[in-house]
Amino acid sequence: MLERALELAERGRGRTHPRPTVGAVVARGGEVVGEGWTEPPGGRHGEVVALDAAGARAAGATLYVTMEPCAHHGATPPCVERLLAARVARVVAGCADPNPEARGGLERLRGAGVAVELAEGELAFRARAQNEAWRTWVAKGRPFVTYKAAATLDGRLAVPGVRWVSGEASRRLVHELRAASDAVAVGMGTVRADGPLLTARGVEVARQPRRLAFGRGPLPAGSELELRPRGLDEELAALAGEGVQSLLLEGGPTVAAAFLEQGLVDRLLLFVAPALAGTGPTLLASQVAPLRLSRLAARQIGEDVLLSAYVHEP
């Protein structure tokens, strides 16, 4: 049932910002009597959608929900109160709510006599990862930062005489990543060398991401990027205050090293191309402290291999 709730939550992806996407299933005796996911801003939370679908059949039932029901008055009343009014007997949550203003729902339910359970292991990780950007935004006051780069088998970021390191399929995926991000950024070295647009092109785009340049200006004439010249911590906090929850960092080795040195990268995406360059810039411009990454995964993207890993798990 929790697997089903995770599937339902995905239907709200990209439509619930700035809220997280949450899926819920109401079941009695192994039968689903109601299900739903978070509606766009101003609408109902996933738990309430599922309870509305279940109606009177929610009494004595189990609610499976991807995140702990909220316990505070925000844009909507607390989901906990609705669960108690529906006389749900048991709640199984995929993960806890990291929002200091809204968490504590499971404790309130337990105190009211409702049996509660919090998922563990892989299911719990998947529930957290589903809203990893939002979780970082509310818990750390900064965007979730993904550093993306393309490299050859010998770790070089460019191949002499070749425009692109990665293949067409990888480049298309990068545009999809941009379209799914609140902001895309590079450093001033990349701005001066390449004049990047950083727009999402050739893919479905609900809204273009904000396009940023970290570092000291000035920006070249005609650049449409936003200059962010202050310290990285300060700039990321300011962006979070402006509603930026996810940042795709596409800069070169200098800005990548700066972000890593300050502990501001959460996930790495490295497109490895079947090529040897022999010379050229490497992944990082300077040596950073040793880092142990987690959840390393690899998948084929066209002729390339995409390596992904977390620096900070959600």
XYZ file of C-alpha atoms in Angstrom:
314
model
C 0.000 0.000 0.000
C 2.881 2.383 0.706
C 4.318 1.542 -2.711
C 0.998 2.606 -4.200
C 1.082 5.837 -2.191
C 4.531 6.615 -3.619
C 3.196 6.042 -7.150
C 0.280 8.384 -6.482
C 2.566 11.107 -5.114
C 4.479 11.137 -8.395
C 1.311 12.309 -10.157
C 1.636 15.598 -8.306
C 5.269 16.186 -9.214
C 5.818 19.648 -10.639
C 2.277 20.743 -9.753
C 2.424 21.262 -5.973
C 5.306 23.761 -5.618
C 6.103 25.173 -3.107
C 4.454 22.330 -1.167
C 5.752 18.749 -1.231
C 3.959 16.082 -3.216
C 2.265 13.497 -0.983
C 0.371 10.337 -1.886
C -2.089 8.487 0.347
C -4.113 5.270 0.364
C -6.971 4.358 2.726
C -7.426 0.582 3.070
C -9.646 -1.790 5.071
C -8.953 -5.494 5.162
C -6.581 -5.254 2.222
C -9.116 -3.373 0.092
C -8.413 0.165 -1.105
C -11.374 2.386 -0.251
C -9.810 5.746 -1.057
C -6.645 7.213 -2.516
C -5.242 10.535 -3.668
C -2.313 12.897 -3.969
C -1.627 16.538 -3.146
C -3.491 19.049 -5.278
C -1.945 22.271 -6.666
C -1.483 25.192 -4.228
C -4.742 26.120 -2.570
C -6.035 22.567 -2.879
C -6.185 19.606 -0.525
C -3.302 17.567 0.867
C -3.026 13.982 -0.332
C -4.362 12.553 2.937
C -7.518 14.665 2.728
C -8.108 13.708 -0.918
C -7.899 10.025 0.052
C -10.174 10.484 3.078
C -12.740 12.348 0.985
C -12.727 9.458 -1.493
C -13.148 6.903 1.303
C -15.977 8.738 3.072
C -17.510 6.771 5.965
C -15.392 3.736 5.056
C -12.340 5.489 6.550
C -13.592 4.663 10.066
C -11.431 1.850 11.459
C -9.246 1.829 8.332
C -5.487 2.239 7.820
C -4.050 5.301 6.087
C -0.808 4.732 4.174
C 0.832 8.088 3.428
C 4.229 9.005 1.999
C 4.929 11.647 4.668
C 3.806 12.236 8.223
C 0.466 14.107 8.303
C 0.859 17.783 9.195
C -0.108 19.051 12.632
C -0.354 22.804 12.080
C -2.694 25.408 10.645
C -1.184 26.676 7.398
C -2.894 27.240 4.064
C -5.125 24.309 5.080
C -6.259 22.910 8.455
C -4.094 20.199 10.076
C -4.437 16.808 8.384
C -4.192 15.232 11.847
C -7.530 16.751 12.845
C -9.172 15.385 9.726
C -7.774 11.908 10.429
C -9.116 11.959 13.981
C -12.514 13.154 12.778
C -12.601 10.301 10.247
C -11.776 7.824 13.075
C -8.906 6.206 11.211
C -7.499 3.346 13.312
C -3.912 3.207 12.022
C -1.469 5.410 10.089
C 1.644 4.168 8.282
C 3.922 7.001 7.105
C 6.823 6.741 4.682
C 8.890 9.428 6.417
C 8.745 12.108 9.076
C 7.980 15.743 8.245
C 11.200 17.845 8.542
C 9.267 21.124 8.671
C 9.603 22.460 12.247
C 6.250 24.235 11.883
C 4.294 21.175 10.729
C 5.939 18.076 12.197
C 4.674 16.118 15.179
C 1.602 14.668 13.491
C 2.416 11.064 14.381
C 2.911 11.993 18.032
C -0.490 13.687 18.156
C -2.136 10.698 16.515
C -0.454 8.284 18.931
C -1.564 10.419 21.857
C -5.139 10.213 20.584
C -5.047 6.415 20.476
C -4.299 5.905 16.788
C -1.733 3.187 16.001
C 1.163 4.731 14.067
C 4.115 3.273 12.179
C 7.066 4.916 10.410
C 8.630 3.111 7.452
C 12.269 2.047 7.516
C 14.926 1.027 5.013
C 14.524 1.470 1.273
C 10.874 2.531 1.387
C 11.714 5.268 3.864
C 14.574 6.492 1.669
C 12.340 6.581 -1.408
C 9.745 8.579 0.498
C 12.377 11.114 1.588
C 14.005 11.277 -1.861
C 10.654 11.986 -3.489
C 10.726 15.453 -1.898
C 14.481 15.841 -1.407
C 14.595 19.436 -2.645
C 11.704 20.553 -0.450
C 13.156 18.729 2.579
C 16.509 20.512 2.221
C 14.746 23.843 1.681
C 12.678 23.629 4.888
C 15.310 21.943 7.062
C 18.502 23.771 5.989
C 17.183 27.035 4.596
C 18.906 26.587 1.228
C 18.195 24.855 -2.090
C 19.020 21.209 -2.706
C 22.129 21.404 -4.935
C 22.897 18.880 -7.667
C 26.278 19.193 -9.353
C 26.220 17.933 -12.931
C 29.266 17.411 -15.139
C 30.314 15.458 -18.220
C 33.741 13.821 -18.328
C 35.837 11.420 -20.345
C 37.067 8.073 -19.027
C 40.307 9.762 -17.976
C 38.383 12.380 -15.982
C 38.683 15.368 -18.339
C 35.897 17.893 -18.840
C 36.776 18.664 -22.460
C 38.072 16.843 -25.517
C 40.408 18.843 -27.795
C 38.691 19.754 -31.053
C 35.286 18.419 -29.952
C 32.372 20.638 -28.921
C 30.521 18.156 -26.690
C 31.956 15.603 -24.286
C 28.681 13.723 -23.805
C 26.302 12.317 -26.403
C 22.955 13.561 -27.650
C 20.873 11.443 -25.243
C 22.813 12.799 -22.263
C 22.414 16.373 -23.439
C 18.665 15.896 -23.775
C 18.515 14.549 -20.206
C 20.356 17.665 -19.013
C 17.622 19.814 -20.553
C 15.041 17.700 -18.715
C 16.973 18.260 -15.472
C 16.948 22.008 -16.114
C 13.203 21.964 -16.749
C 12.675 20.181 -13.408
C 14.892 22.615 -11.437
C 14.007 25.951 -9.893
C 17.395 27.395 -10.883
C 20.449 26.499 -12.978
C 23.873 27.995 -12.272
C 27.465 28.225 -13.462
C 30.544 30.120 -12.327
C 31.947 33.223 -13.965
C 34.698 31.215 -15.659
C 32.080 29.291 -17.629
C 30.182 32.511 -18.373
C 33.269 34.131 -19.885
C 34.431 31.036 -21.763
C 31.130 29.712 -23.129
C 28.399 32.357 -22.707
C 25.848 29.663 -21.744
C 22.092 30.256 -22.037
C 21.165 27.650 -19.360
C 17.601 27.411 -20.701
C 15.720 24.121 -21.028
C 15.323 23.471 -24.757
C 13.712 20.710 -26.815
C 11.791 19.279 -23.827
C 8.463 19.974 -22.136
C 8.862 23.011 -19.880
C 6.239 24.286 -17.439
C 8.466 27.248 -16.585
C 12.074 28.080 -17.376
C 14.464 27.902 -14.415
C 16.167 30.979 -13.060
C 19.615 31.237 -14.638
C 22.439 32.264 -12.333
C 26.145 33.080 -12.382
C 28.083 32.755 -9.109
C 31.163 34.943 -8.755
C 32.430 38.456 -9.210
C 31.155 40.374 -12.206
C 30.643 42.059 -14.386
C 28.617 39.844 -16.664
C 29.481 40.115 -20.363
C 27.332 42.462 -22.424
C 24.131 40.751 -23.523
C 24.196 38.036 -20.859
C 20.743 37.232 -19.483
C 22.058 35.479 -16.371
C 21.550 36.787 -12.826
C 24.832 37.666 -11.133
C 25.154 36.302 -7.558
C 28.422 37.909 -6.337
C 28.259 37.325 -2.571
C 29.401 34.317 -0.543
C 27.797 31.015 -1.479
C 26.091 30.527 1.902
C 24.591 33.999 1.729
C 23.441 33.642 -1.852
C 21.869 30.213 -1.295
C 20.004 31.481 1.760
C 18.734 34.437 -0.269
C 17.615 32.141 -3.090
C 15.790 29.917 -0.598
C 14.002 32.994 0.697
C 12.890 33.665 -2.872
C 11.379 30.181 -3.160
C 14.226 28.380 -4.934
C 14.159 24.801 -3.648
C 16.346 23.047 -6.241
C 19.550 24.230 -7.913
C 21.300 22.458 -10.788
C 24.968 23.456 -10.749
C 26.562 23.104 -14.186
C 29.706 25.144 -13.650
C 33.298 24.178 -14.231
C 35.912 22.815 -11.808
C 36.423 26.073 -9.869
C 32.842 26.668 -8.802
C 32.347 22.928 -8.220
C 35.281 22.826 -5.819
C 33.987 25.924 -3.996
C 30.551 24.365 -3.453
C 32.039 21.041 -2.315
C 34.529 22.667 0.040
C 31.665 24.449 1.798
C 29.500 21.337 2.020
C 26.863 22.763 -0.309
C 26.547 19.938 -2.844
C 23.891 17.326 -2.048
C 24.052 15.070 -5.100
C 26.514 14.413 -7.930
C 25.592 13.504 -11.507
C 28.521 12.582 -13.733
C 28.002 11.712 -17.400
C 30.980 9.554 -18.413
C 31.651 9.462 -22.145
C 33.508 6.662 -23.964
C 36.490 8.850 -24.815
C 40.007 9.674 -23.660
C 41.116 13.299 -23.787
C 44.698 12.997 -22.568
C 44.746 16.624 -21.445
C 42.425 19.383 -20.241
C 40.596 20.438 -17.071
C 39.620 17.849 -14.489
C 36.448 17.549 -12.406
C 37.694 19.822 -9.595
C 40.087 22.772 -9.850
C 41.477 22.220 -6.368
C 41.763 19.348 -3.960
C 38.870 19.034 -1.540
C 38.669 17.100 1.709
C 37.934 13.394 1.207
C 34.236 12.668 0.804
C 32.467 9.348 1.147
C 29.471 9.285 -1.180
C 26.398 7.086 -0.755
C 23.905 5.290 -2.985
C 26.170 5.150 -6.014
C 24.197 4.129 -9.091
C 24.985 3.788 -12.789
C 22.779 3.664 -15.867
C 23.300 3.786 -19.595
C 22.278 7.028 -21.318
C 22.786 6.558 -25.036
C 26.512 5.948 -25.521
C 27.387 7.382 -22.091
C 27.099 6.117 -18.513
C 25.472 8.318 -15.892
C 26.949 7.936 -12.399
C 24.889 9.368 -9.546
C 25.622 9.542 -5.827
C 24.636 11.516 -2.758
C 26.928 13.708 -0.702
C 24.048 14.418 1.679
C 21.115 12.003 1.586
C 17.670 13.569 2.043
